[in-house]
Short mmCIF file of C-alpha atoms in Angstrom, two decimals:
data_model
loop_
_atom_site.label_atom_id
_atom_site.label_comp_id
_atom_site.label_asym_id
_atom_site.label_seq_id
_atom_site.Cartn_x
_atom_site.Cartn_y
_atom_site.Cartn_z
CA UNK A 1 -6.79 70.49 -18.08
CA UNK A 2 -4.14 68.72 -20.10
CA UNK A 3 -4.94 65.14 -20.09
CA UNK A 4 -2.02 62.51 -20.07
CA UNK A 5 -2.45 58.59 -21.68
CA UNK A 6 -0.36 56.23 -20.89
CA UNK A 7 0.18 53.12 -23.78
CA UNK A 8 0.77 50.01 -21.81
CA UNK A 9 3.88 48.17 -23.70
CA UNK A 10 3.40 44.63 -23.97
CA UNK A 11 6.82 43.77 -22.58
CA UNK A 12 6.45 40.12 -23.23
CA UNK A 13 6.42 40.68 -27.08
CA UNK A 14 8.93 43.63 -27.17
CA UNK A 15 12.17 42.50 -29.74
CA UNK A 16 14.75 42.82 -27.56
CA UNK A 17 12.98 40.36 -24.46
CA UNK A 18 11.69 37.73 -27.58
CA UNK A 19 15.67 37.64 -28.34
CA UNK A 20 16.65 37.94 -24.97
CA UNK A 21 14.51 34.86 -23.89
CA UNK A 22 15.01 32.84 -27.02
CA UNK A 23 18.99 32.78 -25.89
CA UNK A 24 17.58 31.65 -22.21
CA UNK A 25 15.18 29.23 -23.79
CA UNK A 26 17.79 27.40 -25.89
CA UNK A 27 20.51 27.37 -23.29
CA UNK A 28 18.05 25.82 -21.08
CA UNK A 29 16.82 23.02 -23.62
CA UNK A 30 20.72 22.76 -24.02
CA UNK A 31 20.48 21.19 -20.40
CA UNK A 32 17.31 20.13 -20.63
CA UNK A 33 16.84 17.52 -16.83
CA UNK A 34 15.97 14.36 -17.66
CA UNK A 35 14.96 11.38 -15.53
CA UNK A 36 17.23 8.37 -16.00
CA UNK A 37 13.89 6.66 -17.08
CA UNK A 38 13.60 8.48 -19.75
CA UNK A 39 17.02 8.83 -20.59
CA UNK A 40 17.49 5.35 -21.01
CA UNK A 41 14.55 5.05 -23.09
CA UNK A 42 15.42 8.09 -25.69
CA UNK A 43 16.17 7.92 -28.88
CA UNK A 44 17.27 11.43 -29.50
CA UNK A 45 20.98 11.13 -29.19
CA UNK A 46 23.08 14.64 -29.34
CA UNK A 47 20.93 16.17 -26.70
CA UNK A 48 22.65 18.04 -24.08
CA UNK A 49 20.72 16.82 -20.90
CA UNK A 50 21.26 17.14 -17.15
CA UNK A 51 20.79 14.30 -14.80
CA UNK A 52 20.76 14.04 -10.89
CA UNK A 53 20.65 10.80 -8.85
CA UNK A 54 23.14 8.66 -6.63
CA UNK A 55 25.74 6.85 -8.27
CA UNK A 56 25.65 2.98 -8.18
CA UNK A 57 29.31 2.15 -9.40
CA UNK A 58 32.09 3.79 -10.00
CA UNK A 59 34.84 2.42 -12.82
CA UNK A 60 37.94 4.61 -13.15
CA UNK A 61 40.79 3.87 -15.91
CA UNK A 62 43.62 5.33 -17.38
CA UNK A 63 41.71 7.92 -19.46
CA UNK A 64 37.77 7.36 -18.45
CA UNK A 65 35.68 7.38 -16.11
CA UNK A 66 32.74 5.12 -16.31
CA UNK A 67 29.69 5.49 -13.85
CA UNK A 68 26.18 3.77 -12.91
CA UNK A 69 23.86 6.19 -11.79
CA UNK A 70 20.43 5.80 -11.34
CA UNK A 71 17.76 8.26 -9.63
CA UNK A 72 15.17 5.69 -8.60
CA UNK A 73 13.20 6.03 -11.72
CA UNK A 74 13.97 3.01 -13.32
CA UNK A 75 15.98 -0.54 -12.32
CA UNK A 76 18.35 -0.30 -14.78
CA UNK A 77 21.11 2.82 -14.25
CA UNK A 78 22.46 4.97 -16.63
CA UNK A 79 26.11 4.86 -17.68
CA UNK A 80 27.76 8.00 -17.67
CA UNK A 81 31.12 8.23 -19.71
CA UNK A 82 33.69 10.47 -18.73
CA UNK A 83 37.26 11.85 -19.07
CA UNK A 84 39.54 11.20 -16.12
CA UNK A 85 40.32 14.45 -15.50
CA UNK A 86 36.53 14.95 -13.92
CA UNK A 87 37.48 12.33 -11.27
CA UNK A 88 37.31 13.56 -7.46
CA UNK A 89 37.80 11.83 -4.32
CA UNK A 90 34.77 12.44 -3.02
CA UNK A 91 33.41 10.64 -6.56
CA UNK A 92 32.40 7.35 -4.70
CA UNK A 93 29.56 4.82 -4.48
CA UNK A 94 25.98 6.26 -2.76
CA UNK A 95 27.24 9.65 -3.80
CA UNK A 96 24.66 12.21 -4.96
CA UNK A 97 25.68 13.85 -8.03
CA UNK A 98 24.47 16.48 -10.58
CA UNK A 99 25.70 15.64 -14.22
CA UNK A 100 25.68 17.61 -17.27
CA UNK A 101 26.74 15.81 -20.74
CA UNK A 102 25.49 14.58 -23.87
CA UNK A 103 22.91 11.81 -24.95
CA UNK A 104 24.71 9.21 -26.98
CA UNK A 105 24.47 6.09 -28.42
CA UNK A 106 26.21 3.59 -26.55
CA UNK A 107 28.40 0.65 -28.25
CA UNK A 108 27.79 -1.78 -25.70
CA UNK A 109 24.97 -4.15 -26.09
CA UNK A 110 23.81 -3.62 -22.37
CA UNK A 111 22.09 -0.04 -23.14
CA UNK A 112 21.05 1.95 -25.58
CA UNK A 113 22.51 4.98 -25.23
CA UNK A 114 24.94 6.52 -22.83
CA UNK A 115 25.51 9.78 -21.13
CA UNK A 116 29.29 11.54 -22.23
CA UNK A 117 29.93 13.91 -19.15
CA UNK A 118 30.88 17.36 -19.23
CA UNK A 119 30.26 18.02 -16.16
CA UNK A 120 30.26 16.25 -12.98
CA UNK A 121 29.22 18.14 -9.28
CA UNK A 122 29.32 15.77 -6.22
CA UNK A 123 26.01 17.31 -4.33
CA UNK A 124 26.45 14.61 -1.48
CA UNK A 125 29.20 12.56 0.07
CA UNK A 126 28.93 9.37 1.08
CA UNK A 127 31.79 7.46 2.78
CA UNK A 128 31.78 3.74 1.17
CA UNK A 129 33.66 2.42 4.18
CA UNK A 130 30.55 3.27 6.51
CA UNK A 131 27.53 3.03 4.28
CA UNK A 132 26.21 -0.25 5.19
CA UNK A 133 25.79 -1.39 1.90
CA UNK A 134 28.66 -2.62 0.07
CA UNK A 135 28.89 -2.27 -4.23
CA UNK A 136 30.07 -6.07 -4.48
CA UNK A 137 27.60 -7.59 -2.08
CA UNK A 138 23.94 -9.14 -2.10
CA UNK A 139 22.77 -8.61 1.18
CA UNK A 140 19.71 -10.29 2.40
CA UNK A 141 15.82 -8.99 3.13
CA UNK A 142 16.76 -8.92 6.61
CA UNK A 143 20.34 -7.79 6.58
CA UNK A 144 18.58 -4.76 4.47
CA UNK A 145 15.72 -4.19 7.03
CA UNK A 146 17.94 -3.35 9.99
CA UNK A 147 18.21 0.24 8.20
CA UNK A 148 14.80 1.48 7.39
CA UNK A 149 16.68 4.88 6.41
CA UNK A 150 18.48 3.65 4.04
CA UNK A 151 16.76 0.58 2.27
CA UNK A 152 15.36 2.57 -0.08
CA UNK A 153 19.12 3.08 -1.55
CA UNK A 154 19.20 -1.25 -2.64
CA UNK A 155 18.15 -1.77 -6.18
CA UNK A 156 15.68 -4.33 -4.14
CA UNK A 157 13.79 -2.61 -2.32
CA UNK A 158 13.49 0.56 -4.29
CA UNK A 159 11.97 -1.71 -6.97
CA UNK A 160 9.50 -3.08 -4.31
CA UNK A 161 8.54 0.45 -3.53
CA UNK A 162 7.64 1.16 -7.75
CA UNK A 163 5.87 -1.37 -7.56
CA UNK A 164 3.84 -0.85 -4.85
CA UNK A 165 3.09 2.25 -6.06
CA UNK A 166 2.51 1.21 -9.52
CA UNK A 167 -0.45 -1.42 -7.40
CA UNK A 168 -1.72 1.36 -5.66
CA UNK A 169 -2.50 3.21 -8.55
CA UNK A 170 -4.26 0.38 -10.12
CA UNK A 171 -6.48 -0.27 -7.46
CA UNK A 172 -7.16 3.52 -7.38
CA UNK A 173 -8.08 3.02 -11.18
CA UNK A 174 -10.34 -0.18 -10.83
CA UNK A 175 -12.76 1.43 -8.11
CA UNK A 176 -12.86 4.82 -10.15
CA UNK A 177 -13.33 2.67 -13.49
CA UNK A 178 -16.30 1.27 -11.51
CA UNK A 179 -18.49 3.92 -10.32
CA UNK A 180 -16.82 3.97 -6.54
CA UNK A 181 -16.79 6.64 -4.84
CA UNK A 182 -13.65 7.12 -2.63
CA UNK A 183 -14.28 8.10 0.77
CA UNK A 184 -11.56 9.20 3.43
CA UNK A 185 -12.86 7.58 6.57
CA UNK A 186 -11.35 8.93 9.77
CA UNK A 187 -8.13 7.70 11.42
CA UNK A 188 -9.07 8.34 14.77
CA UNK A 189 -12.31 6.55 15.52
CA UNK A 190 -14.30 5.86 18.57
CA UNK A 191 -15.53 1.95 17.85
CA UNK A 192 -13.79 -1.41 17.73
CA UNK A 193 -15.49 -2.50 13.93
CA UNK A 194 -13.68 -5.91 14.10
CA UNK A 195 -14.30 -6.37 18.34
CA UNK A 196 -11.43 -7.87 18.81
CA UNK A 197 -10.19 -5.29 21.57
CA UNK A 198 -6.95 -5.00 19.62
CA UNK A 199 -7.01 -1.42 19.51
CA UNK A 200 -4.29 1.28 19.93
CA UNK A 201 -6.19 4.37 22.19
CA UNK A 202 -5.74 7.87 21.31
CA UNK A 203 -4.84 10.17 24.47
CA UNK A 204 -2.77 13.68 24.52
CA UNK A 205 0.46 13.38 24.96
CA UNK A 206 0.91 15.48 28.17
CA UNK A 207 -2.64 13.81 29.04
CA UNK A 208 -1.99 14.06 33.49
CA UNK A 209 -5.45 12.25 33.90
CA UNK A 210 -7.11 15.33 36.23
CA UNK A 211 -9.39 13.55 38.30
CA UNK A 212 -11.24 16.89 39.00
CA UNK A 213 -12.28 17.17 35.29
CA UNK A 214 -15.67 15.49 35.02
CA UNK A 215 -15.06 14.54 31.56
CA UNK A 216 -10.84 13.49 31.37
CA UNK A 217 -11.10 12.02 27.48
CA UNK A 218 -9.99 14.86 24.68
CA UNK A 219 -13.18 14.05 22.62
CA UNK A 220 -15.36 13.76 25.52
CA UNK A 221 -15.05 9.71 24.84
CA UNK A 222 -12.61 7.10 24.75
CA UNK A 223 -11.05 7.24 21.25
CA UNK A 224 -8.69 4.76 19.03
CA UNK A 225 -6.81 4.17 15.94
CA UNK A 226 -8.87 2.86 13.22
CA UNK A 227 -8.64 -1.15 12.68
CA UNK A 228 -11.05 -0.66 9.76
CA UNK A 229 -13.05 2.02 7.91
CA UNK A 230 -15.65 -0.49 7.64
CA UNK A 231 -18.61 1.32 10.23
CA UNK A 232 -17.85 4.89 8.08
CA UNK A 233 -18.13 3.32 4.75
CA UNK A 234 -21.35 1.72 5.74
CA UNK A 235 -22.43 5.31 6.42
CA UNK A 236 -22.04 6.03 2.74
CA UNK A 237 -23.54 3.46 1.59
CA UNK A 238 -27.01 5.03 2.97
CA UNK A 239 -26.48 7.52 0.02
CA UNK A 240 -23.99 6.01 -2.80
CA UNK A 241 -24.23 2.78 -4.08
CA UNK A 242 -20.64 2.24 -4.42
CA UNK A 243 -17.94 3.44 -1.85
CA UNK A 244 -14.07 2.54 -1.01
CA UNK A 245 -11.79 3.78 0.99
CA UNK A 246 -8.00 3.18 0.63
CA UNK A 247 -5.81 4.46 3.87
CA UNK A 248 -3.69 3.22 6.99
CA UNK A 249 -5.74 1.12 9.79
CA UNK A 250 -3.79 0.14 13.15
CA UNK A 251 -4.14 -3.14 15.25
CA UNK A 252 -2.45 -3.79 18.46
CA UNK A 253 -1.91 -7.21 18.09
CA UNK A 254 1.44 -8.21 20.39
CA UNK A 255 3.18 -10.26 17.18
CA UNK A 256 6.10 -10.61 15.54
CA UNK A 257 5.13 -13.07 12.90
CA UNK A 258 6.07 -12.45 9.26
CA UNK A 259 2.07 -11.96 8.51
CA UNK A 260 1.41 -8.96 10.68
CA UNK A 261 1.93 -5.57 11.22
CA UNK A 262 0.95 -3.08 13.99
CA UNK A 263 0.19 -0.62 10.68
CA UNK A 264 -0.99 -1.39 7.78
CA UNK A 265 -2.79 -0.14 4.44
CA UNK A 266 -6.67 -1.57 3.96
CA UNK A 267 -8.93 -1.58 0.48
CA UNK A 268 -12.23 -1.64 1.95
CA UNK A 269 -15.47 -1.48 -0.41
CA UNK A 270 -19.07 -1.29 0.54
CA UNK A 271 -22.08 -1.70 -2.37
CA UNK A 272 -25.74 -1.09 -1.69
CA UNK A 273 -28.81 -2.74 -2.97
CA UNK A 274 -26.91 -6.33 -3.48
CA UNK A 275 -28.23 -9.39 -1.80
CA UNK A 276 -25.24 -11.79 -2.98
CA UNK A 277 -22.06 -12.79 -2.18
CA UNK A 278 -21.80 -13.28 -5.24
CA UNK A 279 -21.31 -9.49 -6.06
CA UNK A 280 -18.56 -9.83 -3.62
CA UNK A 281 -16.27 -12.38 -4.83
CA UNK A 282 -16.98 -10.75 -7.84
CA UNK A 283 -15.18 -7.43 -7.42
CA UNK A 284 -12.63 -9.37 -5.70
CA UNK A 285 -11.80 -11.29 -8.68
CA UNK A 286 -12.23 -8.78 -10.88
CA UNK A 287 -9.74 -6.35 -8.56
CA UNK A 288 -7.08 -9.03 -7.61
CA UNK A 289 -6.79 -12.87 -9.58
CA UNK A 290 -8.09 -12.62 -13.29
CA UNK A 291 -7.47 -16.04 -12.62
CA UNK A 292 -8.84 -19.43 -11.68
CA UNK A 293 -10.30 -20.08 -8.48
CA UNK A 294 -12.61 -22.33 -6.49
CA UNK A 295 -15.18 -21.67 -4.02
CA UNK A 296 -16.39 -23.97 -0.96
CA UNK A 297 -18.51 -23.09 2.08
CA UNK A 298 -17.19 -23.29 5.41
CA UNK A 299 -18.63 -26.77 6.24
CA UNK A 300 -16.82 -27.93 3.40
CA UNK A 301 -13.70 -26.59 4.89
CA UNK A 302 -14.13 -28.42 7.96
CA UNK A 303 -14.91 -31.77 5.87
CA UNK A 304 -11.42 -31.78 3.84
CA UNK A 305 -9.44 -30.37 7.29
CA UNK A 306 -10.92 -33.58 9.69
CA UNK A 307 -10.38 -35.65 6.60
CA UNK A 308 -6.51 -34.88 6.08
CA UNK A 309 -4.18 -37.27 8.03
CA UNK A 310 -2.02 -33.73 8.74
CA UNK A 311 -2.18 -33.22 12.73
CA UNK A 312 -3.23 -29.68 12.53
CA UNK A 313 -1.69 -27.63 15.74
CA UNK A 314 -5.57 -26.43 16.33
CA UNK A 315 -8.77 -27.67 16.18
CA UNK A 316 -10.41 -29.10 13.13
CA UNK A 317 -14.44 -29.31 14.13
CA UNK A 318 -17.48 -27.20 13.18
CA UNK A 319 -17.33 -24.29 14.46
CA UNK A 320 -13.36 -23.51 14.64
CA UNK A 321 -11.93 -20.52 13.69
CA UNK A 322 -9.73 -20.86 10.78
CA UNK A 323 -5.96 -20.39 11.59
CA UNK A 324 -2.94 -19.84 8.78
CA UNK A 325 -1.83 -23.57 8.87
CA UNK A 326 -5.64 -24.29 7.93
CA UNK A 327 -6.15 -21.72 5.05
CA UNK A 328 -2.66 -22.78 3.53
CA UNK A 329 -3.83 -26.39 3.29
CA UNK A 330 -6.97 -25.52 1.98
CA UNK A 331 -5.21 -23.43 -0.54
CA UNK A 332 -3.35 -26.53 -1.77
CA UNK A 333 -5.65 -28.99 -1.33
CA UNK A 334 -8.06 -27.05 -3.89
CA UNK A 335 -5.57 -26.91 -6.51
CA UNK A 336 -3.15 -24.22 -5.06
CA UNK A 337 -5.20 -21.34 -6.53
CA UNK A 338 -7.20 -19.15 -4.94
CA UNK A 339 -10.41 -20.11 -2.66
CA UNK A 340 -13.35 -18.47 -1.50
CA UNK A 341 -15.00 -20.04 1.52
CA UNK A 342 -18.13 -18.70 2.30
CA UNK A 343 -20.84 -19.06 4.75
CA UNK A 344 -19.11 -19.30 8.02
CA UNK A 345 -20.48 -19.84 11.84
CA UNK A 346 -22.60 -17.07 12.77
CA UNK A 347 -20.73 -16.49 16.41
CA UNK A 348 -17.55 -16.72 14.73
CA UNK A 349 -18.40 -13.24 12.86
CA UNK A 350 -18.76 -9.91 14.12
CA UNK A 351 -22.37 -8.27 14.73
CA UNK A 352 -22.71 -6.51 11.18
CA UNK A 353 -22.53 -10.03 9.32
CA UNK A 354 -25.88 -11.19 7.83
CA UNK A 355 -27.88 -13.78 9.67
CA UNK A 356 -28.31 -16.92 7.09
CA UNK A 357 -31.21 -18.06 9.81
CA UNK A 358 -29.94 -21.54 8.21
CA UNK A 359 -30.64 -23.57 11.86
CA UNK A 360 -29.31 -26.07 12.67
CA UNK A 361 -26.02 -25.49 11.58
CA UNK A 362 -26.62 -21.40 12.09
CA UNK A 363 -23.97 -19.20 9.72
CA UNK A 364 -24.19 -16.05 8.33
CA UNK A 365 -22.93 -14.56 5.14
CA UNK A 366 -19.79 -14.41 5.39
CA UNK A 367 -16.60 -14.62 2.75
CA UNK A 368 -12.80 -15.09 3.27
CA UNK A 369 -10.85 -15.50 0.16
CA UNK A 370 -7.15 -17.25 0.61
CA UNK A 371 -4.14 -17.34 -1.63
CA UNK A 372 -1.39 -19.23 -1.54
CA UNK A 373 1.50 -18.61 0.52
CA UNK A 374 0.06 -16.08 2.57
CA UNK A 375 -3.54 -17.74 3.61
CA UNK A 376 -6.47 -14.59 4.37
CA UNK A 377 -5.77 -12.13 2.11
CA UNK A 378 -9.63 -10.63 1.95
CA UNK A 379 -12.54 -10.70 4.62
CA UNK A 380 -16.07 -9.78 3.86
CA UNK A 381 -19.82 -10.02 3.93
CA UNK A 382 -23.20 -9.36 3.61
CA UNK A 383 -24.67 -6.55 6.17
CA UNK A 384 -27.79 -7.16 8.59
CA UNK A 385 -29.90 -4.67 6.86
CA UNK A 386 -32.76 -6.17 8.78
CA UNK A 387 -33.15 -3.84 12.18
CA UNK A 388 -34.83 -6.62 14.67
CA UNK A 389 -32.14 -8.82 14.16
CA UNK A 390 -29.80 -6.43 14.05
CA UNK A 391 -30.99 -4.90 17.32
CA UNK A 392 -31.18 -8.57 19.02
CA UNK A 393 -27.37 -9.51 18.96
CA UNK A 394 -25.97 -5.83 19.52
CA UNK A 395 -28.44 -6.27 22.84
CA UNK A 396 -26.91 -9.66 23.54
CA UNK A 397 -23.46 -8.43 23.22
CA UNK A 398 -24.65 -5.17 25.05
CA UNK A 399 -23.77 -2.84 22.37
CA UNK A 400 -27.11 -1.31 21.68
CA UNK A 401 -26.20 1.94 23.27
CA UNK A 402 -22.85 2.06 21.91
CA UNK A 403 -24.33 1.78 18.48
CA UNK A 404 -27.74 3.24 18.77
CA UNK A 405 -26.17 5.39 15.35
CA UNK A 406 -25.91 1.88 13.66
CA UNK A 407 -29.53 0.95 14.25
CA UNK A 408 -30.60 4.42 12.98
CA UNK A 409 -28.88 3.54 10.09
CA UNK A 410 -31.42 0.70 9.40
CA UNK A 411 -34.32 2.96 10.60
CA UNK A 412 -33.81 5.11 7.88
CA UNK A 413 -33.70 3.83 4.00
CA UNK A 414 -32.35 0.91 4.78
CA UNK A 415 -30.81 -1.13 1.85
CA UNK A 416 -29.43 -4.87 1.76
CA UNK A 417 -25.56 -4.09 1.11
CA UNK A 418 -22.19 -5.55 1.69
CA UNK A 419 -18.60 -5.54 1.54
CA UNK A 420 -14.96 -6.47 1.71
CA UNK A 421 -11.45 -5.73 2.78
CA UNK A 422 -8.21 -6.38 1.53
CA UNK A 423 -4.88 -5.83 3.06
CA UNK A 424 -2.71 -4.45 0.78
CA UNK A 425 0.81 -5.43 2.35
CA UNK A 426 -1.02 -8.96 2.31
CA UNK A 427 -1.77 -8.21 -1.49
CA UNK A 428 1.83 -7.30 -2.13
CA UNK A 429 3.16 -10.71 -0.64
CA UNK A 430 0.94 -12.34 -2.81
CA UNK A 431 2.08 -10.90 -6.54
CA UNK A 432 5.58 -10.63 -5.00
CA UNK A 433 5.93 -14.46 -3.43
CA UNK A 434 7.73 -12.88 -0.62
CA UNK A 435 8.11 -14.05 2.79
CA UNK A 436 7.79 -11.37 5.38
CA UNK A 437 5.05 -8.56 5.51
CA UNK A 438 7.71 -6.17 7.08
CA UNK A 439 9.66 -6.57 3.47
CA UNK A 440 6.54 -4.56 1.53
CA UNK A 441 5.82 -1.52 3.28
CA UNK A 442 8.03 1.65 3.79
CA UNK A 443 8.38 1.61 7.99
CA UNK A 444 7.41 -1.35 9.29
CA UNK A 445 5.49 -1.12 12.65
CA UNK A 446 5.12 -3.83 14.61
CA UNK A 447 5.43 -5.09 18.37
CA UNK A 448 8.39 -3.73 19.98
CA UNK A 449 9.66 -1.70 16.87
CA UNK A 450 8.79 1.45 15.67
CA UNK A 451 12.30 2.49 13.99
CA UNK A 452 11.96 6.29 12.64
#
């Protein structure tokens, strides 16, 4: 039988493709895409580029055409030159365009180099009259927040959103720098950590409530949106000795005030084997200030509040709960720098926080570190690792059943561990020294407004 071989040709090595794709490679590098970032910050001039964003300004003259256009990489916009004969109509500010020129060195002093346009495609219209931002105008944080949809367009708010995202990353970077491990604790959740009751419940949609089903919940219990991934992280911490978790918790608290939101992003930690708050405060610092700071215990608080001749709106004696007007005065009483007050009343905290057994005065191990400007920015504290007392005050508060898992938690290699939260909006405000938390996240949710 005549046998047949085939020889495989390596196509990809052939003459005629190496030719063929050395012409595509070059005529691509020829309009190589480039982000305006970048653009602005090369130093090759003579390269044929292509660059796609919104324009910010548009300049026309007898024989140019000068425009600002920027893709939200960068601030500053790059100015593209052109001949007036590439003019259009629908050439206007917000539109989205699609430009093809050359890099070159600019003559003015206000940027390097310059973009001379071959090509210009409108990709989107925009109608100036109607877009509710106008090229000559400063409009305001709130003007700007009636349009959630658009906000992102103002040179202020898309620089708020870089940077949020350029803090995001960093805390991402400290905890992995640290040995952390991160941990995605659950949105949906079935306890109140903070039991405050200021919880949003989870329920189907088309949920009609049969009264003949013997079980009517979807997960055969009553379940919530998150208001911390505290309980879950505390999980972890019975096998790693360092977990965070960095994701959206929910509180249904029925305010409008420029401090909270109905959803917001949470930097939670949890550390085993530590018996100080110490440890705390000191992740904290090293996370957020790298600065000064002071710490005082909550007794001290009190002290320099009943001392002040300010007539505080609430109460002043041992055993108060903190409000904002407090924690700002504190803040500038101590120096306007950040403060750490530690060791709070023991019924002011919830039933994880450590017993100090310190009687009389009775507090547990608590931390709250406040800023200026905003007040609370971080809550934490040691955990009652110890299971009798743990088991007493969940059986006061007649819990025990509803967090029999907890105890078994302590049953079973227990540690001493603790840990913290930070709000991240709250975070935001503070390295921003803006006003409102609604002007730091992307969709603000809050009572009576959930816009998109």
């Amino acid at each position: 039988m005549m046998s047949l071989t085939l020889q495989r040709i390596p196509v990809f090595t052939t003459p005629l493709f190496c030719r063929w794709s050395s012409k595509v490679f070059q005529r691509h590098c020829s309009r190589m895409k480039m982000r305006v970032s970048d653009a602005l910050a090369s130093k090759e001039t003579g390269t044929n580029v292509r660059i796609q964003g919104w324009v910010r300004s548009v300049r026309p003259q007898k024989d140019n055409l000068f425009l600002n256009v920027n893709d939200g990489s960068s601030l500053q916009p790059l100015q593209v030159v052109a001949g007036s004969h590439l003019n259009t109509r629908d050439l206007t500010f917000g539109c989205a365009v699609d430009i093809t020129g050359t890099l070159e060195k600019s003559p003015s002093k206000k940027q390097n180099v310059e973009l001379q346009a071959q090509r210009i495609e409108v990709v989107g219209e925009c109608n100036p009259v109607d877009f509710p931002f106008k090229i000559k105008e400063r409009h305001s944080l709130e003007y700007v927040r009636q349009f959630p949809h658009l906000r992102c367009r103002t040179n202020a708010f898309s620089s708020l959103l870089r940077i949020r995202s350029e803090a995001s990353a960093a805390i991402q970077s400290f905890f992995r720098d640290n040995s952390y491990l991160q941990i995605h604790t659950p949105v949906i959740t079935s306890n109140d950590c903070e039991g405050a009751g200021e919880l949003f419940q989870v329920k189907p949609a088309g949920d009609k409530n049969d009264s003949d089903d013997p079980n009517p919940h979807f997960f055969s219990v009553p379940a919530y949106l998150t208001v911390s991934g505290q309980l879950h992280l505390e999980v972890m911490a019975g096998a790693f000795s360092a977990v965070y978790t960095f994701g959206p918790t929910f509180r249904a608290e029925n305010s409008q005030s420029r401090r909270h939101l109905a959803e917001f992003y949470m930097v939670e930690a949890e550390i085993a084997f530590t018996e100080s708050l110490d440890d705390l405060m000191k992740d904290q610092v090293d996370l957020m200030l790298k600065r000064k700071f002071n710490i005082i215990s909550y007794t001290e608080a009190i002290d320099i509040l009943k001392s002040s001749s300010q007539n505080f709106t609430f109460s002043t004696e041992w055993g108060c709960d903190l409000q904002t007007e407090h924690e700002k005065f504190l803040v500038k009483h101590c120096g306007n720098v950040p403060v750490f007050v530690i060791n709070y009343p023991y019924e002011l905290k919830p039933f994880y926080a450590r017993d100090n057994q310190d009687q009389p005065k009775h507090t547990a191990a608590a931390v709250d570190l406040l800023v200026p400007e905003v007040g609370e920015l971080c809550g934490g504290s040691l955990r009652e690792e110890r299971l009798e007392l743990l088991s007493q005050r969940l059986a006061h508060a007649g819990l025990k059943d509803t967090y029999e898992w907890y105890l078994q938690l302590r049953e079973f290699g227990s540690v001493p561990h603790g840990g913290f939260g930070m709000g991240f909006e709250r975070y935001l405000l503070c390295i921003l020294g803006l006003h409102n938390i609604k002007d730091v996240i992307p969709f603000a949710r809050f009572s009576h407004s959930c816009l998109l």
